[in-house]
Amino acid sequence: MVNTITIGQYVPAESIIHELDPRTKIGAVTLLIVALFLVNSFTGYGLITGFLGVAILLSGLPVRFVMRSIRPLVIIIIFTFILNIFMTPGKTLLLLGPLQVTDTGLYRGTFMSIRLVLLILATSLLTLTTSPIRLTDGVERILAPFKRVGVPAHELAMMMTIALRFIPTLLEETDRIMKAQMARGADFESGNLVGRAKNLVPLLVPLFISAFRRADELATAMEARCYRGDEGRTKLTQLVVRRVDVVALLATVAFLTGTVIWFRV
Amino acid sequence: MIRVEGLTHVYQTRQGQELKAVDGVDLNIAPGEFVAIIGHNGSGKSTLAKHFNALLTPTSGRVWVAGISTSDAGRLWEIRQKVGMVFQNPDNQIVATTVEEDAAFGPENLGVAPAEIRRRVDEALQAVGMEEYARHAPHLLSGGQKQRVAIAGVLAMRPACIVLDEPTAMLDPVGREEVLGTIKRLNRDEGITVVLITHFMEEAVEAGRVIVMENGRIVMDGKPKEVFSQVRRLKELHLDVPPITELAQSLAREGVPVTPDTLTVEEMVQQLLGN
């Protein structure tokens, strides 16, 4: 059960998309998300899908592999679709007992689902083609100008790094505690929702205690290695903006601005 | 390298009681020495070690590292650069998501230039034999490998001394062998001062000097042969004696011509064959 969770599933490869500066990619994805919320027509979404498709092809990753990232969120997409179909007022197309399917409902449901799918694909492409280190470096550098107004850019990036570093460790530990508690007769699989939630207590308590102990030891180890925030800190890997980054970002801005202006109702 | 004078450290327990973890310790560790500190749980060995890089500061007494007093808060980072520390749990001291990024963590904190960090990271990983794993994720490594990465992380800061606080306690025998071999090589080839806190007597035997602690005090201090030949004294302190030494002593009592301070199997074999 525990092994099915993957976060930041980076796939190393050599492609234009992989080699773009993480800031370029984060910027492009942010713009794309904004565009998805501004564009208001299927034709516009079609264009954005095409744009994303080109990016996926350029990344050299198998299209089916990228599509798989939708799977964990299928339920949410279906839920959104159904909710929109039934809850939007409009001309009734179909009556199912007390529920009615309306034409605007059908339209909005489809529209929202496509929006979600595109959102997931765009962000997945980012994490699939960017290593966690470059991603956190990118976030840190993007936020750096806002340090003056009190945004803890370095601390946020450090937290991301440590979280990514410890996710596998804590998952392993969860698995171990689960097995230990099951050996003592704990039951994590049967019962209703409330019962199951209650059964999680003997799992969560040791897990939390251990996580706090780890945090404490890690902090000591970091201090022993002279960690004192980002004051006077240098980096092993440097981020360099190349011409391809400028071109990619300009192309994205041009394309998305065009689409938004044209297809915004 | 490290000089300790009249060091006492008092902990405040949660019940508000005062607990003397280290009680009037005087100690001198010379550059290039390989010192093992043994003693059972609660003997104060870990607390003493934490004073060597100013993770703790003395309640009373003084500790000098390369001539700098650890109570001098202004030179804290200098001290921590000079004395690196490796801890027991390999998982809880690796910060970054790849091996090389973790080795770079120390020099990054010191503000070393990127090209120089690269050089140091490569050297440090080579010194512990982990250069092939530079881009691996730490959670996929074995315990011994993780601990070697932790040592590399310390080495990249170019310390003069490494303090290891029970670095092999959570490892399997293979991992223990890897880590101990690495420590010995660093001491011998790089001339790095090593302070190894351990409760494995087979490891202490490898050191050039063994210090035994009990109730926050140093009760024995000498060459491994001098310390481990005092079997009765060690047993009084509830410490193990290397099995081979115990055997040598029994044999010696029975009139077999072996010296009672035999520490390793090889030594025993040589003596028996020699006769």
Coordinates of C-alpha atoms in Angstrom, one line a residue:
Chain A
M1 CA 0.0 0.0 0.0
V2 CA 2.7 2.3 1.1
N3 CA 4.8 1.8 -2.0
T4 CA 2.2 3.2 -4.4
I5 CA 2.9 6.8 -3.2
T6 CA 5.5 8.5 -5.3
I7 CA 6.2 12.2 -5.1
G8 CA 8.6 14.1 -7.3
Q9 CA 8.9 11.1 -9.6
Y10 CA 11.8 12.6 -11.7
V11 CA 12.7 10.6 -14.8
P12 CA 16.3 11.4 -15.8
A13 CA 16.9 11.9 -19.5
E14 CA 18.5 14.2 -22.0
S15 CA 16.1 16.5 -23.7
I16 CA 15.5 20.2 -24.3
I17 CA 12.8 20.2 -21.7
H18 CA 15.0 18.4 -19.1
E19 CA 17.9 20.8 -19.7
L20 CA 15.9 24.0 -19.4
D21 CA 16.6 26.1 -16.3
P22 CA 14.1 25.1 -13.5
R23 CA 13.1 28.7 -13.3
T24 CA 12.0 28.7 -16.9
K25 CA 9.9 25.6 -16.4
I26 CA 8.3 26.9 -13.2
G27 CA 7.6 30.2 -14.9
A28 CA 6.1 28.5 -17.9
V29 CA 3.9 26.2 -15.9
T30 CA 2.7 29.1 -13.7
L31 CA 1.7 31.0 -16.8
L32 CA 0.0 28.0 -18.3
I33 CA -2.1 27.6 -15.1
V34 CA -3.1 31.2 -15.1
A35 CA -4.0 30.9 -18.8
L36 CA -6.2 27.8 -18.0
F37 CA -8.2 29.9 -15.7
L38 CA -8.6 32.8 -18.0
V39 CA -9.4 31.0 -21.3
N40 CA -13.1 30.3 -21.6
S41 CA -13.6 28.2 -24.7
F42 CA -12.9 24.7 -26.0
T43 CA -11.0 26.0 -28.9
G44 CA -8.6 27.8 -26.5
Y45 CA -8.2 24.7 -24.5
G46 CA -7.5 22.8 -27.7
L47 CA -4.6 25.2 -28.5
I48 CA -3.2 24.9 -25.0
T49 CA -3.5 21.1 -25.2
G50 CA -1.5 21.3 -28.5
F51 CA 1.1 23.4 -26.8
L52 CA 1.4 21.0 -23.9
G53 CA 1.5 18.1 -26.3
V54 CA 4.5 19.6 -28.1
A55 CA 6.3 20.1 -24.8
I56 CA 5.6 16.5 -23.8
L57 CA 6.9 15.3 -27.2
L58 CA 10.0 17.5 -26.8
S59 CA 10.7 15.9 -23.4
G60 CA 11.1 12.5 -25.0
L61 CA 9.1 10.9 -22.3
P62 CA 6.5 8.3 -23.5
V63 CA 3.2 10.0 -23.8
R64 CA 1.4 7.2 -22.0
F65 CA 3.8 7.5 -19.1
V66 CA 3.0 11.2 -18.7
M67 CA -0.7 10.4 -18.9
R68 CA -0.4 8.0 -16.0
S69 CA 0.2 10.9 -13.7
I70 CA -3.6 11.6 -14.0
R71 CA -4.5 8.2 -12.5
P72 CA -4.2 9.1 -8.7
L73 CA -6.6 12.1 -9.4
V74 CA -9.2 10.3 -11.5
I75 CA -11.7 10.2 -8.7
I76 CA -11.5 13.9 -8.1
I77 CA -11.9 14.5 -11.9
I78 CA -15.0 12.3 -12.0
F79 CA -16.4 13.9 -8.9
T80 CA -16.0 17.3 -10.4
F81 CA -17.6 16.2 -13.6
I82 CA -20.7 14.7 -11.9
L83 CA -21.1 17.6 -9.5
N84 CA -21.0 20.1 -12.3
I85 CA -23.5 18.1 -14.4
F86 CA -26.1 17.9 -11.7
M87 CA -25.6 21.1 -9.8
T88 CA -25.6 23.7 -12.6
P89 CA -29.0 25.2 -13.5
G90 CA -30.0 25.3 -17.2
K91 CA -32.1 23.6 -19.7
T92 CA -32.9 20.0 -18.6
L93 CA -31.6 17.3 -20.8
L94 CA -32.3 14.3 -18.7
L95 CA -34.1 13.5 -15.5
L96 CA -32.8 10.9 -13.0
G97 CA -35.2 10.9 -10.1
P98 CA -34.7 14.1 -8.2
L99 CA -31.5 14.9 -10.2
Q100 CA -31.4 16.7 -13.5
V101 CA -28.7 16.9 -16.1
T102 CA -28.7 20.3 -17.7
D103 CA -27.0 21.5 -20.9
T104 CA -24.9 24.1 -19.2
G105 CA -24.1 21.4 -16.6
L106 CA -22.8 19.0 -19.2
Y107 CA -20.8 21.8 -20.8
R108 CA -19.3 23.0 -17.5
G109 CA -18.6 19.5 -16.3
T110 CA -16.6 18.7 -19.4
F111 CA -14.8 22.0 -19.3
M112 CA -13.8 21.7 -15.7
S113 CA -12.6 18.1 -16.2
I114 CA -10.4 19.2 -19.1
R115 CA -9.1 22.0 -17.1
L116 CA -8.1 19.6 -14.3
V117 CA -6.5 17.2 -16.7
L118 CA -4.4 19.9 -18.3
L119 CA -3.4 21.3 -14.8
I120 CA -2.2 17.9 -13.7
L121 CA -0.3 17.2 -17.0
A122 CA 1.5 20.5 -16.9
T123 CA 2.7 20.2 -13.3
S124 CA 3.6 16.5 -13.8
L125 CA 5.7 17.5 -16.8
L126 CA 7.5 19.9 -14.6
T127 CA 8.3 17.3 -11.8
L128 CA 9.0 14.5 -14.3
T129 CA 11.7 16.5 -16.1
T130 CA 13.2 18.4 -13.2
S131 CA 15.3 16.8 -10.5
P132 CA 14.2 17.7 -6.9
I133 CA 17.5 19.5 -6.3
R134 CA 17.0 21.7 -9.4
L135 CA 13.4 22.3 -8.5
T136 CA 14.2 23.5 -5.0
D137 CA 17.1 25.6 -6.3
G138 CA 14.7 27.1 -8.8
V139 CA 12.1 27.9 -6.2
E140 CA 14.7 29.4 -3.9
R141 CA 16.0 31.6 -6.7
I142 CA 12.6 32.7 -7.9
L143 CA 11.6 33.7 -4.3
A144 CA 15.0 35.3 -3.5
P145 CA 13.9 38.9 -4.6
F146 CA 11.0 38.7 -2.1
K147 CA 13.3 38.0 0.9
R148 CA 13.3 41.8 1.5
V149 CA 9.6 41.7 2.2
G150 CA 10.0 38.8 4.6
V151 CA 9.5 35.8 2.3
P152 CA 11.8 33.0 3.8
A153 CA 13.0 31.8 0.4
H154 CA 16.0 29.8 1.6
E155 CA 14.1 28.2 4.5
L156 CA 11.2 27.2 2.2
A157 CA 13.7 25.6 -0.2
M158 CA 15.5 23.8 2.7
M159 CA 12.2 22.5 4.0
M160 CA 11.4 21.2 0.5
T161 CA 14.7 19.4 0.3
I162 CA 14.4 17.9 3.7
A163 CA 10.8 16.8 3.1
L164 CA 11.9 15.1 -0.2
R165 CA 14.8 13.5 1.5
F166 CA 12.7 12.1 4.4
I167 CA 9.6 11.0 2.5
P168 CA 11.1 7.6 1.6
T169 CA 12.6 7.2 5.0
L170 CA 9.3 7.9 6.7
L171 CA 7.4 5.7 4.3
E172 CA 9.7 2.8 5.1
E173 CA 9.2 3.5 8.8
T174 CA 5.4 3.6 8.4
D175 CA 5.6 0.2 6.8
R176 CA 7.7 -1.2 9.6
I177 CA 5.4 0.2 12.3
M178 CA 2.4 -1.2 10.5
K179 CA 3.9 -4.6 10.4
A180 CA 4.9 -4.4 14.0
Q181 CA 1.4 -3.4 15.1
M182 CA -0.2 -6.0 12.8
A183 CA 2.0 -8.6 14.5
R184 CA 0.4 -7.5 17.7
G185 CA -3.1 -7.9 16.3
A186 CA -3.8 -4.4 15.0
D187 CA -6.2 -4.3 12.1
F188 CA -5.8 -1.6 9.5
E189 CA -8.0 -3.1 6.8
S190 CA -11.5 -3.8 8.1
G191 CA -14.2 -1.7 9.8
N192 CA -16.1 1.4 8.7
L193 CA -14.5 4.8 8.1
V194 CA -14.5 5.9 11.8
G195 CA -13.3 2.6 13.0
R196 CA -10.4 2.6 10.5
A197 CA -9.4 6.1 11.4
K198 CA -9.3 5.0 15.1
N199 CA -7.2 2.1 14.2
L200 CA -4.6 4.4 12.7
V201 CA -3.8 5.9 16.1
P202 CA -1.3 3.1 17.0
L203 CA 0.4 3.8 13.7
L204 CA 0.5 7.6 13.8
V205 CA 1.6 8.0 17.4
P206 CA 4.9 6.1 17.1
L207 CA 5.4 7.6 13.6
F208 CA 5.1 11.2 15.0
I209 CA 7.3 10.5 17.9
S210 CA 10.0 9.1 15.7
A211 CA 9.6 12.0 13.2
F212 CA 10.2 14.5 16.0
R213 CA 13.2 12.6 17.2
R214 CA 14.6 12.5 13.7
A215 CA 14.1 16.2 13.3
D216 CA 15.9 16.8 16.5
E217 CA 18.9 14.7 15.5
L218 CA 19.0 16.2 12.0
A219 CA 19.0 19.7 13.5
T220 CA 22.0 18.8 15.6
A221 CA 23.8 17.1 12.7
M222 CA 23.1 20.2 10.5
E223 CA 24.5 22.5 13.2
A224 CA 27.6 20.3 13.6
R225 CA 28.1 20.9 9.9
C226 CA 28.1 24.6 10.3
Y227 CA 24.6 25.3 9.0
R228 CA 23.4 28.8 9.9
G229 CA 20.7 29.6 7.4
D230 CA 21.6 31.1 4.0
E231 CA 23.9 33.8 5.4
G232 CA 27.2 33.4 3.5
R233 CA 26.1 30.2 1.9
T234 CA 27.3 29.0 -1.5
K235 CA 25.9 26.3 -3.8
L236 CA 27.5 23.3 -5.5
T237 CA 25.3 23.6 -8.5
Q238 CA 24.8 26.9 -10.2
L239 CA 21.8 27.8 -12.2
V240 CA 22.6 29.4 -15.6
V241 CA 20.1 31.0 -17.9
R242 CA 20.9 30.1 -21.5
R243 CA 19.6 31.4 -24.7
V244 CA 17.2 28.4 -25.0
D245 CA 15.6 29.4 -21.7
V246 CA 15.0 32.9 -23.0
V247 CA 13.5 31.6 -26.2
A248 CA 11.3 29.0 -24.5
L249 CA 10.0 31.5 -22.0
L250 CA 9.3 34.2 -24.7
A251 CA 7.5 31.6 -26.9
T252 CA 5.4 30.5 -23.9
V253 CA 4.5 34.1 -23.0
A254 CA 3.7 35.0 -26.6
F255 CA 1.6 31.9 -27.2
L256 CA -0.4 32.0 -24.0
T257 CA -1.0 35.7 -24.1
G258 CA -2.3 35.3 -27.7
T259 CA -4.6 32.5 -26.7
V260 CA -5.9 34.3 -23.6
I261 CA -6.6 37.5 -25.6
W262 CA -8.3 35.7 -28.4
F263 CA -10.4 33.2 -26.5
R264 CA -11.4 35.0 -23.4
V265 CA -15.1 35.7 -23.5
Chain B
M1 CA 44.5 19.0 19.1
I2 CA 41.9 18.8 21.8
R3 CA 42.7 19.8 25.4
V4 CA 40.2 19.4 28.2
E5 CA 40.7 20.8 31.7
G6 CA 38.5 20.1 34.7
L7 CA 35.5 19.6 32.4
T8 CA 32.2 19.2 34.3
H9 CA 28.8 19.1 32.5
V10 CA 25.6 19.2 34.5
Y11 CA 22.2 18.3 32.9
Q12 CA 18.9 19.5 34.2
T13 CA 16.6 16.5 34.1
R14 CA 12.9 17.0 33.4
Q15 CA 12.1 16.4 37.1
G16 CA 14.3 19.4 37.8
Q17 CA 17.1 17.3 39.3
E18 CA 20.7 18.0 38.4
L19 CA 22.7 15.2 36.7
K20 CA 26.4 15.3 36.4
A21 CA 27.1 13.6 33.1
V22 CA 30.8 14.6 33.0
D23 CA 32.6 15.1 36.2
G24 CA 36.0 16.7 36.3
V25 CA 37.6 15.3 33.2
D26 CA 41.2 16.2 32.2
L27 CA 42.3 15.0 28.8
N28 CA 44.8 15.8 26.1
I29 CA 44.4 14.4 22.5
A30 CA 47.4 15.0 20.3
P31 CA 47.2 15.7 16.5
G32 CA 47.1 12.4 14.5
E33 CA 46.0 10.2 17.4
F34 CA 43.3 7.5 17.1
V35 CA 41.5 7.4 20.4
A36 CA 38.7 5.1 21.3
I37 CA 36.4 6.0 24.2
I38 CA 34.5 3.2 25.8
G39 CA 32.1 2.9 28.7
H40 CA 28.6 1.6 29.1
N41 CA 25.4 3.7 28.6
G42 CA 25.3 6.8 30.8
S43 CA 29.0 6.8 31.5
G44 CA 29.2 10.3 30.0
K45 CA 31.2 9.4 26.8
S46 CA 28.7 11.0 24.4
T47 CA 28.4 14.1 26.5
L48 CA 32.1 14.4 26.6
A49 CA 32.3 14.0 22.8
K50 CA 29.7 16.7 22.2
H51 CA 32.1 19.2 23.9
F52 CA 34.7 18.5 21.3
N53 CA 32.9 20.6 18.6
A54 CA 31.0 22.9 20.9
L55 CA 27.6 21.2 20.5
L56 CA 27.7 21.5 24.3
T57 CA 29.8 23.9 26.3
P58 CA 31.2 23.2 29.7
T59 CA 29.2 23.9 32.9
S60 CA 32.7 24.4 34.4
G61 CA 36.2 23.8 33.2
R62 CA 37.5 24.5 29.7
V63 CA 37.8 22.8 26.4
W64 CA 40.3 24.0 23.7
V65 CA 40.2 22.8 20.1
A66 CA 43.4 23.7 18.2
G67 CA 44.0 26.4 20.7
I68 CA 40.5 27.9 20.5
S69 CA 38.3 27.8 23.6
T70 CA 34.9 26.2 22.8
S71 CA 33.3 28.8 25.1
D72 CA 34.3 31.5 22.6
A73 CA 30.9 31.9 20.8
G74 CA 32.5 34.1 18.2
R75 CA 34.6 31.3 16.9
L76 CA 32.0 28.5 17.0
W77 CA 32.0 27.9 13.2
E78 CA 35.8 27.7 13.1
I79 CA 35.7 25.0 15.8
R80 CA 33.0 23.0 14.0
Q81 CA 34.9 23.2 10.8
K82 CA 38.0 21.8 12.5
V83 CA 36.2 19.1 14.4
G84 CA 33.7 17.2 12.3
M85 CA 31.1 14.9 14.0
V86 CA 29.5 11.7 12.8
F87 CA 26.4 10.5 14.6
Q88 CA 24.9 7.1 15.4
N89 CA 21.8 7.0 13.1
P90 CA 22.9 7.3 9.5
D91 CA 19.4 8.3 8.3
N92 CA 19.2 11.3 10.6
Q93 CA 22.3 13.1 9.5
I94 CA 22.0 13.1 5.7
V95 CA 20.3 16.3 4.6
A96 CA 20.2 16.3 0.8
T97 CA 18.5 14.1 -1.7
T98 CA 21.6 12.9 -3.5
V99 CA 25.0 11.7 -2.1
E100 CA 27.0 14.4 -3.7
E101 CA 24.7 17.2 -2.7
D102 CA 24.9 15.9 0.9
A103 CA 28.7 15.9 0.8
A104 CA 28.5 19.5 -0.4
F105 CA 26.3 20.6 2.5
G106 CA 29.2 21.4 4.8
P107 CA 31.4 23.4 2.4
E108 CA 28.2 25.2 1.1
N109 CA 27.6 26.4 4.7
L110 CA 31.2 27.5 5.0
G111 CA 30.8 29.7 1.8
V112 CA 33.3 27.8 -0.2
A113 CA 33.4 28.7 -4.0
P114 CA 31.4 26.3 -6.2
A115 CA 34.4 25.0 -8.2
E116 CA 36.3 24.3 -4.9
I117 CA 33.2 22.6 -3.5
R118 CA 33.1 20.3 -6.5
R119 CA 36.8 19.4 -6.0
R120 CA 36.3 18.7 -2.3
V121 CA 33.1 16.6 -2.8
D122 CA 34.9 14.4 -5.4
E123 CA 37.9 14.0 -3.1
A124 CA 35.8 13.2 0.0
L125 CA 33.6 10.7 -1.8
Q126 CA 36.8 9.0 -3.2
A127 CA 38.3 8.9 0.3
V128 CA 35.4 6.9 1.6
G129 CA 35.0 4.9 -1.6
M130 CA 31.6 6.2 -2.5
E131 CA 32.4 8.1 -5.8
E132 CA 30.4 5.6 -7.9
Y133 CA 27.3 6.6 -5.9
A134 CA 27.6 10.3 -6.2
R135 CA 24.2 10.8 -7.9
H136 CA 22.4 8.1 -5.9
A137 CA 19.5 8.9 -3.5
P138 CA 20.7 8.2 0.1
H139 CA 17.7 6.1 1.1
L140 CA 18.7 3.4 -1.4
L141 CA 22.1 2.8 0.2
S142 CA 23.0 0.3 2.8
G143 CA 23.7 1.4 6.4
G144 CA 27.4 1.2 6.0
Q145 CA 27.3 3.2 2.8
K146 CA 25.1 5.8 4.4
Q147 CA 27.6 6.1 7.3
R148 CA 30.4 6.5 4.8
V149 CA 28.5 9.3 3.1
A150 CA 28.1 11.0 6.5
I151 CA 31.9 10.7 6.9
A152 CA 32.4 12.2 3.4
G153 CA 30.1 15.1 4.4
V154 CA 32.4 15.8 7.3
L155 CA 35.6 15.3 5.3
A156 CA 34.5 17.8 2.6
M157 CA 34.8 20.5 5.3
R158 CA 38.5 19.6 5.6
P159 CA 38.6 18.9 9.4
A160 CA 41.7 18.2 11.4
C161 CA 39.7 15.9 13.7
I162 CA 36.7 13.6 13.3
V163 CA 34.6 12.6 16.3
L164 CA 32.4 9.6 15.7
D165 CA 29.6 8.9 18.3
E166 CA 28.9 5.2 18.0
P167 CA 28.9 5.3 14.3
T168 CA 28.5 1.5 13.9
A169 CA 25.9 0.9 16.6
M170 CA 23.0 0.5 14.0
L171 CA 25.0 -1.4 11.4
D172 CA 25.3 -5.0 10.4
P173 CA 28.8 -6.7 10.7
V174 CA 29.6 -5.9 7.0
G175 CA 28.7 -2.2 7.5
R176 CA 30.7 -2.0 10.7
E177 CA 33.7 -3.4 8.8
E178 CA 33.3 -0.8 6.0
V179 CA 33.1 2.1 8.4
L180 CA 35.9 1.0 10.7
G181 CA 38.2 0.4 7.7
T182 CA 37.4 3.9 6.4
I183 CA 38.2 5.4 9.8
K184 CA 41.5 3.6 10.1
R185 CA 42.5 4.6 6.6
L186 CA 41.7 8.2 7.2
N187 CA 43.7 8.2 10.4
R188 CA 46.7 6.5 8.8
D189 CA 46.8 8.0 5.4
E190 CA 45.4 11.5 5.9
G191 CA 46.7 12.0 9.4
I192 CA 43.3 13.0 10.6
T193 CA 42.8 12.8 14.4
V194 CA 40.1 10.3 15.2
V195 CA 38.0 10.1 18.4
L196 CA 35.8 7.0 18.2
I197 CA 33.1 6.4 20.8
T198 CA 32.0 2.8 20.7
H199 CA 30.8 -0.1 22.8
F200 CA 32.4 -2.7 20.5
M201 CA 35.6 -3.8 22.1
E202 CA 36.9 -5.2 18.8
E203 CA 36.8 -1.7 17.4
A204 CA 38.5 -0.1 20.4
V205 CA 41.3 -2.6 20.0
E206 CA 42.1 -1.0 16.7
A207 CA 42.8 2.4 18.2
G208 CA 46.1 3.7 19.3
R209 CA 44.7 4.7 22.7
V210 CA 41.7 3.6 24.7
I211 CA 39.9 5.7 27.3
V212 CA 37.4 4.0 29.6
M213 CA 34.7 6.2 31.2
E214 CA 32.5 5.5 34.2
N215 CA 30.1 7.8 36.0
G216 CA 31.4 10.8 34.1
R217 CA 35.0 10.2 35.0
I218 CA 38.0 8.7 33.1
V219 CA 38.9 5.5 34.9
M220 CA 41.4 4.0 32.5
D221 CA 43.6 5.5 29.8
G222 CA 46.3 3.8 27.9
K223 CA 47.3 1.6 24.9
P224 CA 44.8 -1.1 24.1
K225 CA 47.1 -3.8 25.4
E226 CA 47.5 -1.9 28.8
V227 CA 43.7 -1.4 29.1
F228 CA 42.4 -4.8 27.9
S229 CA 44.9 -6.9 29.9
Q230 CA 43.2 -5.7 33.0
V231 CA 40.3 -8.1 32.6
R232 CA 39.2 -8.1 36.2
R233 CA 39.0 -4.3 36.3
L234 CA 37.0 -4.2 33.1
K235 CA 34.6 -6.8 34.4
E236 CA 34.1 -4.7 37.5
L237 CA 33.0 -1.9 35.2
H238 CA 30.6 -4.2 33.4
L239 CA 32.5 -3.9 30.2
D240 CA 33.3 -6.8 27.8
V241 CA 36.8 -7.9 27.2
P242 CA 37.6 -9.0 23.6
P243 CA 37.0 -12.8 23.7
I244 CA 40.4 -13.5 22.4
T245 CA 42.0 -11.7 25.3
E246 CA 39.9 -13.6 27.7
L247 CA 41.0 -16.9 26.0
A248 CA 44.7 -15.8 26.1
Q249 CA 44.4 -15.1 29.8
S250 CA 42.9 -18.5 30.6
L251 CA 45.5 -20.2 28.5
A252 CA 48.3 -18.3 30.2
R253 CA 46.9 -19.4 33.6
E254 CA 47.0 -23.0 32.4
G255 CA 50.6 -22.6 31.5
V256 CA 50.3 -22.2 27.7
P257 CA 53.0 -19.8 26.7
V258 CA 50.9 -16.9 25.3
T259 CA 51.0 -13.4 26.6
P260 CA 47.9 -12.4 28.5
D261 CA 47.5 -9.1 26.6
T262 CA 46.8 -10.7 23.2
L263 CA 44.3 -8.6 21.4
T264 CA 43.7 -10.1 18.0
V265 CA 43.3 -13.5 16.5
E266 CA 46.3 -13.0 14.3
E267 CA 48.5 -12.3 17.3
M268 CA 47.3 -15.4 19.0
V269 CA 47.9 -17.6 15.9
Q270 CA 51.4 -16.2 15.6
Q271 CA 52.2 -16.9 19.2
L272 CA 50.9 -20.4 19.1
L273 CA 52.7 -21.2 15.8
G274 CA 55.8 -19.6 17.1
N275 CA 55.9 -22.2 19.9

